[in-house]
mmCIF file of C-alpha atoms in Angstrom:
data_model
loop_
_atom_site.group_PDB
_atom_site.id
_atom_site.type_symbol
_atom_site.label_atom_id
_atom_site.label_comp_id
_atom_site.label_asym_id
_atom_site.label_seq_id
_atom_site.Cartn_x
_atom_site.Cartn_y
_atom_site.Cartn_z
ATOM 1 C CA UNK G 1 -47.428 42.583 15.798
ATOM 2 C CA UNK G 2 -45.783 41.671 19.099
ATOM 3 C CA UNK G 3 -44.295 38.299 20.005
ATOM 4 C CA UNK G 4 -46.260 36.230 22.488
ATOM 5 C CA UNK G 5 -45.603 33.180 24.656
ATOM 6 C CA UNK G 6 -46.423 30.743 21.847
ATOM 7 C CA UNK G 7 -43.569 32.260 19.849
ATOM 8 C CA UNK G 8 -41.087 30.564 22.205
ATOM 9 C CA UNK G 9 -41.912 26.908 21.358
ATOM 10 C CA UNK G 10 -42.364 27.940 17.727
ATOM 11 C CA UNK G 11 -38.845 29.387 17.635
ATOM 12 C CA UNK G 12 -37.316 26.370 19.374
ATOM 13 C CA UNK G 13 -39.025 23.981 16.964
ATOM 14 C CA UNK G 14 -37.827 26.107 14.068
ATOM 15 C CA UNK G 15 -34.291 25.958 15.462
ATOM 16 C CA UNK G 16 -34.386 22.165 15.433
ATOM 17 C CA UNK G 17 -35.978 21.972 11.990
ATOM 18 C CA UNK G 18 -33.502 24.419 10.428
ATOM 19 C CA UNK G 19 -30.623 22.604 12.122
ATOM 20 C CA UNK G 20 -31.757 19.296 10.612
ATOM 21 C CA UNK G 21 -31.918 20.865 7.170
ATOM 22 C CA UNK G 22 -28.500 22.477 7.586
ATOM 23 C CA UNK G 23 -26.394 19.590 8.864
ATOM 24 C CA UNK G 24 -26.326 15.878 9.674
ATOM 25 C CA UNK G 25 -23.965 16.517 12.584
ATOM 26 C CA UNK G 26 -25.922 15.831 15.795
ATOM 27 C CA UNK G 27 -23.468 17.810 17.908
ATOM 28 C CA UNK G 28 -24.006 20.921 15.802
ATOM 29 C CA UNK G 29 -27.765 20.408 15.793
ATOM 30 C CA UNK G 30 -27.779 20.236 19.580
ATOM 31 C CA UNK G 31 -25.653 23.355 19.812
ATOM 32 C CA UNK G 32 -28.095 25.304 17.626
ATOM 33 C CA UNK G 33 -31.102 24.289 19.720
ATOM 34 C CA UNK G 34 -29.356 24.915 23.051
ATOM 35 C CA UNK G 35 -28.016 28.309 22.007
ATOM 36 C CA UNK G 36 -31.512 29.262 20.858
ATOM 37 C CA UNK G 37 -32.895 28.260 24.252
ATOM 38 C CA UNK G 38 -30.246 30.292 26.054
ATOM 39 C CA UNK G 39 -30.937 33.340 23.884
ATOM 40 C CA UNK G 40 -34.699 33.112 24.452
ATOM 41 C CA UNK G 41 -34.263 32.622 28.205
ATOM 42 C CA UNK G 42 -32.633 36.056 28.433
ATOM 43 C CA UNK G 43 -35.681 37.759 26.915
ATOM 44 C CA UNK G 44 -37.597 39.183 29.863
ATOM 45 C CA UNK G 45 -40.154 40.921 27.655
ATOM 46 C CA UNK G 46 -40.944 39.123 24.401
ATOM 47 C CA UNK G 47 -43.254 41.935 23.307
ATOM 48 C CA UNK G 48 -40.139 43.967 22.485
ATOM 49 C CA UNK G 49 -39.115 41.380 19.892
ATOM 50 C CA UNK G 50 -41.324 41.121 16.787
ATOM 51 C CA UNK G 51 -41.738 37.482 15.654
ATOM 52 C CA UNK G 52 -39.659 37.879 12.454
ATOM 53 C CA UNK G 53 -36.621 38.778 14.550
ATOM 54 C CA UNK G 54 -36.789 35.452 16.420
ATOM 55 C CA UNK G 55 -36.609 33.213 13.366
ATOM 56 C CA UNK G 56 -34.105 35.490 11.664
ATOM 57 C CA UNK G 57 -31.824 35.028 14.666
ATOM 58 C CA UNK G 58 -32.132 31.239 14.425
ATOM 59 C CA UNK G 59 -31.315 31.218 10.700
ATOM 60 C CA UNK G 60 -28.229 33.376 11.249
ATOM 61 C CA UNK G 61 -27.169 31.252 14.213
ATOM 62 C CA UNK G 62 -27.481 28.103 12.115
ATOM 63 C CA UNK G 63 -25.434 29.625 9.316
ATOM 64 C CA UNK G 64 -22.689 30.633 11.753
ATOM 65 C CA UNK G 65 -22.493 27.230 13.460
ATOM 66 C CA UNK G 66 -22.811 24.953 10.416
ATOM 67 C CA UNK G 67 -21.349 27.068 7.643
ATOM 68 C CA UNK G 68 -24.366 26.165 5.495
ATOM 69 C CA UNK G 69 -25.467 29.446 3.850
ATOM 70 C CA UNK G 70 -28.863 28.227 2.636
ATOM 71 C CA UNK G 71 -30.437 25.146 4.281
ATOM 72 C CA UNK G 72 -33.639 25.667 2.254
ATOM 73 C CA UNK G 73 -31.947 25.940 -1.146
ATOM 74 C CA UNK G 74 -33.285 22.664 -2.550
ATOM 75 C CA UNK G 75 -36.766 23.155 -1.081
ATOM 76 C CA UNK G 76 -36.994 26.597 -2.672
ATOM 77 C CA UNK G 77 -35.998 25.278 -6.081
ATOM 78 C CA UNK G 78 -38.541 22.447 -5.872
ATOM 79 C CA UNK G 79 -41.256 24.815 -4.631
ATOM 80 C CA UNK G 80 -40.705 27.028 -7.667
ATOM 81 C CA UNK G 81 -40.884 24.022 -9.976
ATOM 82 C CA UNK G 82 -44.195 22.802 -8.505
ATOM 83 C CA UNK G 83 -45.705 26.281 -8.598
ATOM 84 C CA UNK G 84 -44.698 26.716 -12.238
ATOM 85 C CA UNK G 85 -46.769 23.603 -13.021
ATOM 86 C CA UNK G 86 -49.799 24.572 -10.936
ATOM 87 C CA UNK G 87 -49.973 28.126 -12.275
ATOM 88 C CA UNK G 88 -51.136 26.746 -15.617
ATOM 89 C CA UNK G 89 -54.402 25.686 -13.972
ATOM 90 C CA UNK G 90 -54.959 29.210 -12.714
ATOM 91 C CA UNK G 91 -54.082 30.708 -16.089
ATOM 92 C CA UNK G 92 -56.564 28.414 -17.819
ATOM 93 C CA UNK G 93 -59.390 29.279 -15.397
ATOM 94 C CA UNK G 94 -58.813 32.997 -15.843
ATOM 95 C CA UNK G 95 -59.211 32.752 -19.606
ATOM 96 C CA UNK G 96 -62.878 31.887 -19.093
ATOM 97 C CA UNK G 97 -63.620 34.846 -16.773
ATOM 98 C CA UNK G 98 -64.148 38.583 -16.911
ATOM 99 C CA UNK G 99 -61.430 40.765 -15.428
ATOM 100 C CA UNK G 100 -63.007 41.289 -11.999
ATOM 101 C CA UNK G 101 -63.656 37.590 -11.358
ATOM 102 C CA UNK G 102 -60.279 36.642 -12.767
ATOM 103 C CA UNK G 103 -58.541 39.225 -10.584
ATOM 104 C CA UNK G 104 -60.233 37.886 -7.458
ATOM 105 C CA UNK G 105 -59.204 34.338 -8.361
ATOM 106 C CA UNK G 106 -55.598 35.364 -9.032
ATOM 107 C CA UNK G 107 -55.461 37.163 -5.679
ATOM 108 C CA UNK G 108 -56.738 33.971 -4.042
ATOM 109 C CA UNK G 109 -54.078 32.055 -5.958
ATOM 110 C CA UNK G 110 -51.310 34.192 -4.495
ATOM 111 C CA UNK G 111 -52.690 33.503 -1.028
ATOM 112 C CA UNK G 112 -52.888 29.766 -1.734
ATOM 113 C CA UNK G 113 -49.222 29.955 -2.660
ATOM 114 C CA UNK G 114 -48.548 31.423 0.783
ATOM 115 C CA UNK G 115 -49.139 27.933 2.193
ATOM 116 C CA UNK G 116 -45.599 27.100 0.999
ATOM 117 C CA UNK G 117 -44.115 27.988 4.380
ATOM 118 C CA UNK G 118 -41.935 25.524 6.259
ATOM 119 C CA UNK G 119 -41.472 27.232 9.638
ATOM 120 C CA UNK G 120 -44.875 27.926 11.169
ATOM 121 C CA UNK G 121 -45.952 26.227 14.386
ATOM 122 C CA UNK G 122 -48.524 23.523 13.616
ATOM 123 C CA UNK G 123 -48.332 24.013 9.844
ATOM 124 C CA UNK G 124 -46.853 21.242 7.731
ATOM 125 C CA UNK G 125 -45.954 21.344 4.068
ATOM 126 C CA UNK G 126 -45.609 18.125 2.108
ATOM 127 C CA UNK G 127 -43.737 18.467 -1.164
ATOM 128 C CA UNK G 128 -45.447 15.305 -2.419
ATOM 129 C CA UNK G 129 -48.924 16.795 -1.753
ATOM 130 C CA UNK G 130 -48.089 20.379 -2.603
ATOM 131 C CA UNK G 131 -49.570 20.322 -6.082
ATOM 132 C CA UNK G 132 -52.861 18.738 -4.916
ATOM 133 C CA UNK G 133 -53.086 21.123 -1.935
ATOM 134 C CA UNK G 134 -52.633 24.165 -4.148
ATOM 135 C CA UNK G 135 -55.237 22.901 -6.619
ATOM 136 C CA UNK G 136 -57.729 22.380 -3.767
ATOM 137 C CA UNK G 137 -57.058 25.814 -2.275
ATOM 138 C CA UNK G 138 -58.096 27.514 -5.506
ATOM 139 C CA UNK G 139 -61.660 26.398 -4.712
ATOM 140 C CA UNK G 140 -61.679 27.966 -1.222
ATOM 141 C CA UNK G 141 -62.995 31.344 -0.043
ATOM 142 C CA UNK G 142 -61.563 34.572 1.364
ATOM 143 C CA UNK G 143 -62.080 35.043 5.107
ATOM 144 C CA UNK G 144 -61.288 38.749 4.755
ATOM 145 C CA UNK G 145 -62.156 40.077 1.326
ATOM 146 C CA UNK G 146 -61.037 43.645 0.599
ATOM 147 C CA UNK G 147 -60.444 42.810 -3.057
ATOM 148 C CA UNK G 148 -62.695 45.626 -4.281
ATOM 149 C CA UNK G 149 -60.819 48.140 -2.124
ATOM 150 C CA UNK G 150 -57.575 46.719 -3.473
ATOM 151 C CA UNK G 151 -58.722 47.287 -7.039
ATOM 152 C CA UNK G 152 -59.794 50.846 -6.247
ATOM 153 C CA UNK G 153 -56.351 51.597 -4.843
ATOM 154 C CA UNK G 154 -54.698 50.228 -7.977
ATOM 155 C CA UNK G 155 -56.574 52.761 -10.118
ATOM 156 C CA UNK G 156 -54.734 55.629 -8.435
ATOM 157 C CA UNK G 157 -51.360 53.997 -7.769
ATOM 158 C CA UNK G 158 -48.547 54.875 -10.137
ATOM 159 C CA UNK G 159 -45.718 53.355 -8.112
ATOM 160 C CA UNK G 160 -46.270 50.044 -6.303
ATOM 161 C CA UNK G 161 -43.871 48.248 -3.961
ATOM 162 C CA UNK G 162 -44.667 44.523 -3.834
ATOM 163 C CA UNK G 163 -42.982 42.878 -0.843
ATOM 164 C CA UNK G 164 -42.521 39.229 -1.713
ATOM 165 C CA UNK G 165 -42.464 36.362 0.748
ATOM 166 C CA UNK G 166 -41.548 32.774 -0.071
ATOM 167 C CA UNK G 167 -40.147 30.884 -3.019
ATOM 168 C CA UNK G 168 -42.797 28.941 -4.912
ATOM 169 C CA UNK G 169 -45.533 31.409 -4.135
ATOM 170 C CA UNK G 170 -43.644 34.084 -6.087
ATOM 171 C CA UNK G 171 -44.877 32.290 -9.220
ATOM 172 C CA UNK G 172 -48.422 33.292 -8.205
ATOM 173 C CA UNK G 173 -47.223 36.781 -7.288
ATOM 174 C CA UNK G 174 -45.776 37.076 -10.776
ATOM 175 C CA UNK G 175 -49.150 36.229 -12.302
ATOM 176 C CA UNK G 176 -50.893 38.810 -10.098
ATOM 177 C CA UNK G 177 -48.349 41.471 -11.060
ATOM 178 C CA UNK G 178 -48.865 40.576 -14.718
ATOM 179 C CA UNK G 179 -52.624 41.004 -14.313
ATOM 180 C CA UNK G 180 -52.199 44.359 -12.554
ATOM 181 C CA UNK G 181 -50.004 45.612 -15.362
ATOM 182 C CA UNK G 182 -52.511 44.489 -17.986
ATOM 183 C CA UNK G 183 -55.186 46.766 -16.524
ATOM 184 C CA UNK G 184 -53.478 49.548 -14.611
ATOM 185 C CA UNK G 185 -50.682 51.936 -15.561
ATOM 186 C CA UNK G 186 -48.507 51.210 -12.544
ATOM 187 C CA UNK G 187 -44.787 50.873 -12.177
ATOM 188 C CA UNK G 188 -44.193 47.837 -9.972
ATOM 189 C CA UNK G 189 -41.110 47.092 -7.894
ATOM 190 C CA UNK G 190 -40.891 43.549 -6.487
ATOM 191 C CA UNK G 191 -38.652 43.176 -3.436
ATOM 192 C CA UNK G 192 -36.828 39.966 -2.549
ATOM 193 C CA UNK G 193 -34.341 39.288 0.229
ATOM 194 C CA UNK G 194 -30.672 40.100 -0.368
ATOM 195 C CA UNK G 195 -29.568 36.843 1.261
ATOM 196 C CA UNK G 196 -31.082 33.474 2.196
ATOM 197 C CA UNK G 197 -33.383 33.319 5.215
ATOM 198 C CA UNK G 198 -35.700 30.315 5.608
ATOM 199 C CA UNK G 199 -37.477 29.789 2.271
ATOM 200 C CA UNK G 200 -37.926 33.492 1.548
ATOM 201 C CA UNK G 201 -37.449 34.434 -2.090
ATOM 202 C CA UNK G 202 -34.053 35.779 -3.173
ATOM 203 C CA UNK G 203 -32.692 37.013 -6.495
ATOM 204 C CA UNK G 204 -31.915 33.413 -7.426
ATOM 205 C CA UNK G 205 -35.570 32.470 -7.028
ATOM 206 C CA UNK G 206 -36.688 35.558 -8.935
ATOM 207 C CA UNK G 207 -34.422 34.546 -11.796
ATOM 208 C CA UNK G 208 -35.723 30.959 -11.791
ATOM 209 C CA UNK G 209 -39.318 32.138 -12.306
ATOM 210 C CA UNK G 210 -38.322 35.078 -14.555
ATOM 211 C CA UNK G 211 -39.932 37.640 -12.306
ATOM 212 C CA UNK G 212 -38.158 40.437 -14.163
ATOM 213 C CA UNK G 213 -40.541 39.861 -17.081
ATOM 214 C CA UNK G 214 -43.308 41.651 -15.166
ATOM 215 C CA UNK G 215 -41.631 43.801 -12.501
ATOM 216 C CA UNK G 216 -38.489 45.683 -11.596
ATOM 217 C CA UNK G 217 -36.829 43.337 -9.107
ATOM 218 C CA UNK G 218 -35.067 44.943 -6.139
ATOM 219 C CA UNK G 219 -33.675 43.643 -2.846
ATOM 220 C CA UNK G 220 -34.304 44.664 0.740
ATOM 221 C CA UNK G 221 -30.598 44.973 1.464
ATOM 222 C CA UNK G 222 -30.708 42.329 4.199
ATOM 223 C CA UNK G 223 -31.535 38.720 5.049
ATOM 224 C CA UNK G 224 -34.160 39.580 7.674
ATOM 225 C CA UNK G 225 -37.647 38.071 7.647
ATOM 226 C CA UNK G 226 -40.302 40.687 6.936
ATOM 227 C CA UNK G 227 -39.287 44.342 6.888
ATOM 228 C CA UNK G 228 -36.504 45.575 9.159
ATOM 229 C CA UNK G 229 -35.932 49.281 8.639
ATOM 230 C CA UNK G 230 -32.661 49.366 10.569
ATOM 231 C CA UNK G 231 -31.042 46.752 8.328
ATOM 232 C CA UNK G 232 -32.575 47.803 5.012
ATOM 233 C CA UNK G 233 -30.552 49.394 2.234
ATOM 234 C CA UNK G 234 -30.930 53.094 1.356
ATOM 235 C CA UNK G 235 -32.307 52.039 -2.021
ATOM 236 C CA UNK G 236 -35.023 49.908 -0.461
ATOM 237 C CA UNK G 237 -35.960 52.626 2.053
ATOM 238 C CA UNK G 238 -36.292 55.054 -0.836
ATOM 239 C CA UNK G 239 -38.666 52.680 -2.617
ATOM 240 C CA UNK G 240 -40.621 52.373 0.628
ATOM 241 C CA UNK G 241 -40.962 56.162 0.859
ATOM 242 C CA UNK G 242 -41.820 56.761 -2.799
ATOM 243 C CA UNK G 243 -44.412 54.003 -3.251
ATOM 244 C CA UNK G 244 -48.058 55.033 -3.612
ATOM 245 C CA UNK G 245 -49.145 51.577 -2.516
ATOM 246 C CA UNK G 246 -47.489 48.699 -0.653
ATOM 247 C CA UNK G 247 -48.554 45.111 -1.269
ATOM 248 C CA UNK G 248 -47.271 43.057 1.657
ATOM 249 C CA UNK G 249 -47.260 39.332 1.056
ATOM 250 C CA UNK G 250 -47.185 36.708 3.779
ATOM 251 C CA UNK G 251 -47.057 36.438 7.537
ATOM 252 C CA UNK G 252 -43.554 37.835 8.075
ATOM 253 C CA UNK G 253 -44.386 41.056 6.274
ATOM 254 C CA UNK G 254 -47.699 41.318 8.144
ATOM 255 C CA UNK G 255 -46.010 40.787 11.529
ATOM 256 C CA UNK G 256 -43.374 43.433 10.894
ATOM 257 C CA UNK G 257 -45.288 46.077 8.921
ATOM 258 C CA UNK G 258 -48.188 46.258 11.372
ATOM 259 C CA UNK G 259 -45.627 47.717 13.782
ATOM 260 C CA UNK G 260 -44.736 50.589 11.427
ATOM 261 C CA UNK G 261 -47.995 51.261 9.551
ATOM 262 C CA UNK G 262 -48.399 54.782 10.933
ATOM 263 C CA UNK G 263 -44.904 55.852 9.947
ATOM 264 C CA UNK G 264 -45.386 54.628 6.359
ATOM 265 C CA UNK G 265 -48.427 56.878 5.830
ATOM 266 C CA UNK G 266 -49.700 55.111 2.716
ATOM 267 C CA UNK G 267 -52.181 52.373 1.799
ATOM 268 C CA UNK G 268 -51.099 48.809 2.487
ATOM 269 C CA UNK G 269 -52.629 45.626 1.123
ATOM 270 C CA UNK G 270 -51.919 42.493 3.150
ATOM 271 C CA UNK G 271 -52.194 39.200 1.263
ATOM 272 C CA UNK G 272 -51.697 36.082 3.372
ATOM 273 C CA UNK G 273 -52.944 32.762 4.638
ATOM 274 C CA UNK G 274 -53.248 32.975 8.439
ATOM 275 C CA UNK G 275 -51.354 29.782 9.227
ATOM 276 C CA UNK G 276 -50.242 30.937 12.685
ATOM 277 C CA UNK G 277 -53.037 30.908 15.266
ATOM 278 C CA UNK G 278 -51.791 34.200 16.756
ATOM 279 C CA UNK G 279 -51.963 35.938 13.379
ATOM 280 C CA UNK G 280 -55.409 34.455 12.753
ATOM 281 C CA UNK G 281 -56.599 35.856 16.092
ATOM 282 C CA UNK G 282 -55.157 39.292 15.320
ATOM 283 C CA UNK G 283 -57.091 39.330 12.032
ATOM 284 C CA UNK G 284 -60.291 37.915 13.535
ATOM 285 C CA UNK G 285 -60.339 34.835 11.292
ATOM 286 C CA UNK G 286 -60.091 31.081 11.703
ATOM 287 C CA UNK G 287 -56.647 29.541 11.404
ATOM 288 C CA UNK G 288 -55.689 29.059 7.732
ATOM 289 C CA UNK G 289 -58.124 31.764 6.684
ATOM 290 C CA UNK G 290 -57.321 33.490 3.377
ATOM 291 C CA UNK G 291 -56.918 37.220 3.844
ATOM 292 C CA UNK G 292 -57.007 40.301 1.613
ATOM 293 C CA UNK G 293 -56.878 43.200 4.042
ATOM 294 C CA UNK G 294 -56.541 46.862 3.060
ATOM 295 C CA UNK G 295 -55.237 49.460 5.530
ATOM 296 C CA UNK G 296 -55.409 53.120 4.534
#
């Protein structure tokens, strides 16, 4: 997916928001925003810059200027804690269902968890309302529903690479992985970021939710939003090549992987809530639509 004009104000707003989280020093906050503006002003053709690169730049800029390695550290921890409470509701509901209905609900649950995203233009997350919002989302529908195709792919997939997105929602991803393993004989590798970037899940978050109980946890080898092949580790690239199926969670993975789908030459399942209006338009859904999209 290519960057568009709306990505400019989104990136500038993100620069301010990340700066506020990183430091109380107004001078440093101003420097972050102004340097972001200068960097964007030199981009004559935004279509050459995928959206994940823009916010990754801002996070790295903020780290360099403030010295704060992880402005979202507390938010990630709290997101995991809330999700660990809410997941019990989902677990209870699934006990009363057959596998197919339960699987569809768990997939929806992972997408509901994708609402825990703090840097999307026009999308606000309230930690005080997070639990109620997640409960409500579990009663919503799928705007794109390729769940049956997803299940068919799982039957023939022996090696799955699950690309995780944000902290908090990885609790729901863990439950989905657990359900997949209960039915299908797949080896599942769950990839987190090697270093902090926004509220993306890292090894620390994986440890907090005990993700290693259901999957082999690996890292991408970088702190880049989405998938960046140039910065990825050899180990991660090997997993990318050897996987029979890729499950790509969240907007950042969707934005970046749609650019390299042909080169991957394998089925991809996108799971996300289309919070960004540009992503919603690219998928042909209303903003905030819940999406399970299979590409083969």
